[in-house]
mmCIF file of C-alpha atoms in Angstrom:
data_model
loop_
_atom_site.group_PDB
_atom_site.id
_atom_site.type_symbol
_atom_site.label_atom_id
_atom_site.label_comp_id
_atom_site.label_asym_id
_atom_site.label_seq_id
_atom_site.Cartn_x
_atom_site.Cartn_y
_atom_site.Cartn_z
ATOM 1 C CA UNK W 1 -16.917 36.934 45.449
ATOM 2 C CA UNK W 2 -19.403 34.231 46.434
ATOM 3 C CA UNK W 3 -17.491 30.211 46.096
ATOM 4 C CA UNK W 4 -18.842 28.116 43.389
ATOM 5 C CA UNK W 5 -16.924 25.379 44.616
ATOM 6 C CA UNK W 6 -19.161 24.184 47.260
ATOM 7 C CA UNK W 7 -21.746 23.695 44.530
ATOM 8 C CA UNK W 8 -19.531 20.827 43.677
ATOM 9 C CA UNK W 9 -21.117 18.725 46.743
ATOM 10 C CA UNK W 10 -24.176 19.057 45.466
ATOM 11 C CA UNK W 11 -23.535 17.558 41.514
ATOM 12 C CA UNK W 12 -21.320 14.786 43.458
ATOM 13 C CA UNK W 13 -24.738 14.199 45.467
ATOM 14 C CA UNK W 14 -26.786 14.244 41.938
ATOM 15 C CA UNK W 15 -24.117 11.175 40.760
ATOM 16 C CA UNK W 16 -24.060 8.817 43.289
ATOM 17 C CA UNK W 17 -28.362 9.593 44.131
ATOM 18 C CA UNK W 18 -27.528 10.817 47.644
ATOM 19 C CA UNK W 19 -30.477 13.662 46.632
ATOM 20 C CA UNK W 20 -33.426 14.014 44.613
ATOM 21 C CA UNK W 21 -33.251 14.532 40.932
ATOM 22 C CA UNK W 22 -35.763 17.657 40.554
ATOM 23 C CA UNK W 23 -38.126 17.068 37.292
ATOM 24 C CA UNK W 24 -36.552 20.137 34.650
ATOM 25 C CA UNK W 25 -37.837 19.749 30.946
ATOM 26 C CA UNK W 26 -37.271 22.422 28.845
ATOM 27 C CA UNK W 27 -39.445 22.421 26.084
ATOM 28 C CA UNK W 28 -39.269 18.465 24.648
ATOM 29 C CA UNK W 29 -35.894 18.261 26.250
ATOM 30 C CA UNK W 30 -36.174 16.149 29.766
ATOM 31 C CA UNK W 31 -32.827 16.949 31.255
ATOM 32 C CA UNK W 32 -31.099 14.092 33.349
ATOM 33 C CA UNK W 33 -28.004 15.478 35.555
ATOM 34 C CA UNK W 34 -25.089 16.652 33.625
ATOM 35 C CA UNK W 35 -27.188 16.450 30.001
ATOM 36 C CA UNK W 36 -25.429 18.923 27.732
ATOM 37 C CA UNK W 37 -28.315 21.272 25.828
ATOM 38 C CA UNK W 38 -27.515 23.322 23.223
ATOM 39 C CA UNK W 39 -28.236 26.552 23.790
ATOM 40 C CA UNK W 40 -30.477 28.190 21.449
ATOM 41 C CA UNK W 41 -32.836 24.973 23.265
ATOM 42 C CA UNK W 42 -32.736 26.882 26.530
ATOM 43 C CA UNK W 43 -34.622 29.859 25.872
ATOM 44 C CA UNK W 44 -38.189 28.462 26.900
ATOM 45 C CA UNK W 45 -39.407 28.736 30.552
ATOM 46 C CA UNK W 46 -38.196 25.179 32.414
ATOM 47 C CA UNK W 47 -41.030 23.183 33.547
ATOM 48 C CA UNK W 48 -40.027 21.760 37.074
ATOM 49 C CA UNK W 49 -41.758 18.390 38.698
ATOM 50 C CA UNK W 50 -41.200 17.329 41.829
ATOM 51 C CA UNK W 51 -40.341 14.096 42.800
ATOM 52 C CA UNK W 52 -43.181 11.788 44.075
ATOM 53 C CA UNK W 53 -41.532 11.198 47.663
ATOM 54 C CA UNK W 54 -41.887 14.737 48.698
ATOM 55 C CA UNK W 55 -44.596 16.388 50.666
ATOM 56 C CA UNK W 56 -47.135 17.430 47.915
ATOM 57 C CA UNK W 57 -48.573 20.082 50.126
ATOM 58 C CA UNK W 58 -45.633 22.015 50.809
ATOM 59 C CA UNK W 59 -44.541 24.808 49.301
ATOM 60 C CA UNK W 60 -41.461 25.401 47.186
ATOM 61 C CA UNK W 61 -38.528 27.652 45.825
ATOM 62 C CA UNK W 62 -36.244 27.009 43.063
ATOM 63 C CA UNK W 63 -33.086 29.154 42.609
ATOM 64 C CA UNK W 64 -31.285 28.261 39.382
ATOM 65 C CA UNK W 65 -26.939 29.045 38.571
ATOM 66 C CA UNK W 66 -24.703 29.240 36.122
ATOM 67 C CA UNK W 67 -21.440 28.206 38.440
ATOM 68 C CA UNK W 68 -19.257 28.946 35.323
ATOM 69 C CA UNK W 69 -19.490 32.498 34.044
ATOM 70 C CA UNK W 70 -17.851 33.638 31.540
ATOM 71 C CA UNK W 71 -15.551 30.986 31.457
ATOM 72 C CA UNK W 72 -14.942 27.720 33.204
ATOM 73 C CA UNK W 73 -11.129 29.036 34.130
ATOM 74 C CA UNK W 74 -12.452 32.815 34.509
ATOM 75 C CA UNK W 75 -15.568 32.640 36.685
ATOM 76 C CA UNK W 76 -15.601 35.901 38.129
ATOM 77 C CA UNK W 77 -19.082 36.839 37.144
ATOM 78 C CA UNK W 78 -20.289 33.258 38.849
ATOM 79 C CA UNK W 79 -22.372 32.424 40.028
ATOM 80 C CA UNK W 80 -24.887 33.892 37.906
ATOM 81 C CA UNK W 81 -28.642 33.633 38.738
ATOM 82 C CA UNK W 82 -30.881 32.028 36.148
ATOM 83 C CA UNK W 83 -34.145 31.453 37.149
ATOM 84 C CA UNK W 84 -35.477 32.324 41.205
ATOM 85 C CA UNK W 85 -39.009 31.744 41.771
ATOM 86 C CA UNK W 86 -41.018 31.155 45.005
ATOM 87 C CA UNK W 87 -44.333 29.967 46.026
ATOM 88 C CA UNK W 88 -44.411 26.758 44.131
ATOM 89 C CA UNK W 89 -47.113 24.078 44.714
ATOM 90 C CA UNK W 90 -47.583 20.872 43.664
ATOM 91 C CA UNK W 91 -50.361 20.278 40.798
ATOM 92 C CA UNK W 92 -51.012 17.336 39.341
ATOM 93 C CA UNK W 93 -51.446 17.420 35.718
ATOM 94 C CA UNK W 94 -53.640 15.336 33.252
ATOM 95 C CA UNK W 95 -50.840 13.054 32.839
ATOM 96 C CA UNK W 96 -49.998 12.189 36.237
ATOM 97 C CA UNK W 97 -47.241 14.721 36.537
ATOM 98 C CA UNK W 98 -46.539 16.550 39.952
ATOM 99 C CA UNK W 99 -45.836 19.601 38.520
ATOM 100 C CA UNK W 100 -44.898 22.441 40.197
ATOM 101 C CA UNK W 101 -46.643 26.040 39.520
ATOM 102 C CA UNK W 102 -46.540 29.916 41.165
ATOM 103 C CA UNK W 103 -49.308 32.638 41.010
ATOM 104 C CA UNK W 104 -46.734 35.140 42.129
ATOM 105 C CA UNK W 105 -44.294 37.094 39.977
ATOM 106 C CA UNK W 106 -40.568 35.142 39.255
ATOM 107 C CA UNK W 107 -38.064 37.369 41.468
ATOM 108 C CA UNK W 108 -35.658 36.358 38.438
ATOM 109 C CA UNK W 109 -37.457 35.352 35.755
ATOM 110 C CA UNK W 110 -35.559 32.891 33.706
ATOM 111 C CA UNK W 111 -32.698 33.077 32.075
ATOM 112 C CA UNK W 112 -32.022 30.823 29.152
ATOM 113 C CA UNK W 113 -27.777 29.308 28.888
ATOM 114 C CA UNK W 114 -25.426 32.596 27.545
ATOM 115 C CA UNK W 115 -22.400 31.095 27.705
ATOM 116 C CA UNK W 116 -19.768 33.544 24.926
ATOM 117 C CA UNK W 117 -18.426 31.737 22.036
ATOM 118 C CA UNK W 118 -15.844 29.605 22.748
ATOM 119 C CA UNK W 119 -16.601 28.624 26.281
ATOM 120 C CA UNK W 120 -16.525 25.373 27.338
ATOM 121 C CA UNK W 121 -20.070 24.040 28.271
ATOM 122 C CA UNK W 122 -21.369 25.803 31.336
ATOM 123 C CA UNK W 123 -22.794 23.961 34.050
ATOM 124 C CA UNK W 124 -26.692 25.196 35.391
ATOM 125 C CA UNK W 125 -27.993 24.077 38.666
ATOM 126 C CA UNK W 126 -31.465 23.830 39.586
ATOM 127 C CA UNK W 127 -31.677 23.867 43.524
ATOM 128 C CA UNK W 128 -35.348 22.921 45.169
ATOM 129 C CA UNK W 129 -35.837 24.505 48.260
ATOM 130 C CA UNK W 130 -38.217 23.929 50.650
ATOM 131 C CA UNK W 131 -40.262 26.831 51.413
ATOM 132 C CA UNK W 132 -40.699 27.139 55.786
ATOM 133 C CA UNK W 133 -43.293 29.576 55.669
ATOM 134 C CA UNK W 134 -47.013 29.510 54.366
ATOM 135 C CA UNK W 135 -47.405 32.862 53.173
ATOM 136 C CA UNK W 136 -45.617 34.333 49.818
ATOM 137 C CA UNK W 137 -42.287 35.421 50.138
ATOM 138 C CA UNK W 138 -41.960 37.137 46.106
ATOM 139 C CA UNK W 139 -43.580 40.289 47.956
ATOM 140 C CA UNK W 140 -41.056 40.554 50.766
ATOM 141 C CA UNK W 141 -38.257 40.849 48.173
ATOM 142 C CA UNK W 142 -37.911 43.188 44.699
ATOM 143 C CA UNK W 143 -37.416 41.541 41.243
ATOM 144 C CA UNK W 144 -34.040 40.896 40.764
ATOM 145 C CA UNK W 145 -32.185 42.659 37.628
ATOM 146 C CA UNK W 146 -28.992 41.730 35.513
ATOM 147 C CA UNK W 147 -26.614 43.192 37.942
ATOM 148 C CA UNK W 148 -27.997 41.060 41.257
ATOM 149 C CA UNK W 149 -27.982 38.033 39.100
ATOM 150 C CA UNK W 150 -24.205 38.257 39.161
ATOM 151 C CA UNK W 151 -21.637 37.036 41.561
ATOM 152 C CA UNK W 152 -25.443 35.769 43.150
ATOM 153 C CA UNK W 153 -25.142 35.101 47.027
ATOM 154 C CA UNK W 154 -27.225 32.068 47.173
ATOM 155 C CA UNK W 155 -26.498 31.427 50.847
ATOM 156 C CA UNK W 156 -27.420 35.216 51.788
ATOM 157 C CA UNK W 157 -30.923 35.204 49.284
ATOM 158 C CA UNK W 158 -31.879 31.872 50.921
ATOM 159 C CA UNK W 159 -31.483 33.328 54.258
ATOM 160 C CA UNK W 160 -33.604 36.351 53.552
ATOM 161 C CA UNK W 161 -36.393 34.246 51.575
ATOM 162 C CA UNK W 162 -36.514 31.735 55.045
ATOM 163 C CA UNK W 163 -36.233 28.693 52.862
ATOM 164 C CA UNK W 164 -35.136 25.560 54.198
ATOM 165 C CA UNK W 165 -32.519 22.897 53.026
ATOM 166 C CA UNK W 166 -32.119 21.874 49.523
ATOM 167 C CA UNK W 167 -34.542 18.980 49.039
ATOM 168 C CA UNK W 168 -34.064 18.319 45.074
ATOM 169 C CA UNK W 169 -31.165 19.233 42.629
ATOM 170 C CA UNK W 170 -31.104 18.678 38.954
ATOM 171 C CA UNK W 171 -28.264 20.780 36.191
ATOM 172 C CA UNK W 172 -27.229 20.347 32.836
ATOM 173 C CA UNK W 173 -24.663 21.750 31.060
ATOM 174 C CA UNK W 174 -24.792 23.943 27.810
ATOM 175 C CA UNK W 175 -22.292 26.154 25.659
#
């Protein structure tokens, strides 16, 4: 089963602004690390912006996880893949945003929160990757259905997709 806890580093990083914040809205709801959603809020697709010191002609992948699935003290479903989509560029939009859009297909579309009644709030990390190579990696891997999503090796899909370090990070947490 794939370790959730070194995940940890990365919302520690988040606190104390040792790494980007990645820009996540989802519909009118701008999320700031650790903002609790409610869930029937998380159903529409995040909008992701990235943040103004990175290259803006690079390309970019964003893997999202549920580290707590189905339940904080019971996680052995997590981590649980939300959203994984590649090819991302940087567009600027009419108001100044550096948003970041794909032509190609979502390998994991997303995913809004599930947590099951009763569980504590879930937490649901956004990692922003940067992509090394120039040409689309969605074709060199199949969509991804319910059953990957679970127990999701993040270290292993990174390695296949070639994508570099974690450049960004944003999460929020919803139950």
């Amino acid at each position: 089963m794939p370790d959730v806890s070194k995940h940890a580093a990365v919302l520690q990083d988040l606190k104390n602004g040792s790494i980007r914040t990645l820009g996540v809205s989802i519909g009118p709801v701008t999320i700031t690390p650790g903002l609790k959603v409610a869930k029937a809020e998380t159903h529409v697709t995040p909008k992701l912006t990235v943040p103004s010191d990175l290259p803006k002609d690079s390309t970019y992948a964003v893997i999202c996880l549920d580290l707590d699935a189905p339940f904080i003290s019971w996680n052995f479903m997590s981590p649980i893949a939300h959203l994984i989509q590649t090819d991302l560029k940087v567009s600027q939009t009419e108001a100044g945003e550096l948003e970041l859009k794909s032509s190609e297909p979502a390998i994991g579309a997303w995913a809004g929160a599930g947590p099951p009644p009763g569980a504590q709030p879930h937490r649901y990390v956004f990692y922003l990757y940067e992509q090394k190579t120039d040409s689309s990696v969605a074709s060199k891997i199949k969509p991804f259905g319910i059953t990957q999503r679970m127990r999701f090796d993040n270290d292993a899909v990174v390695k296949q997709l070639g994508l570099g370090q974690v450049v960004a990070a944003n999460y929020f947490v919803s139950n």
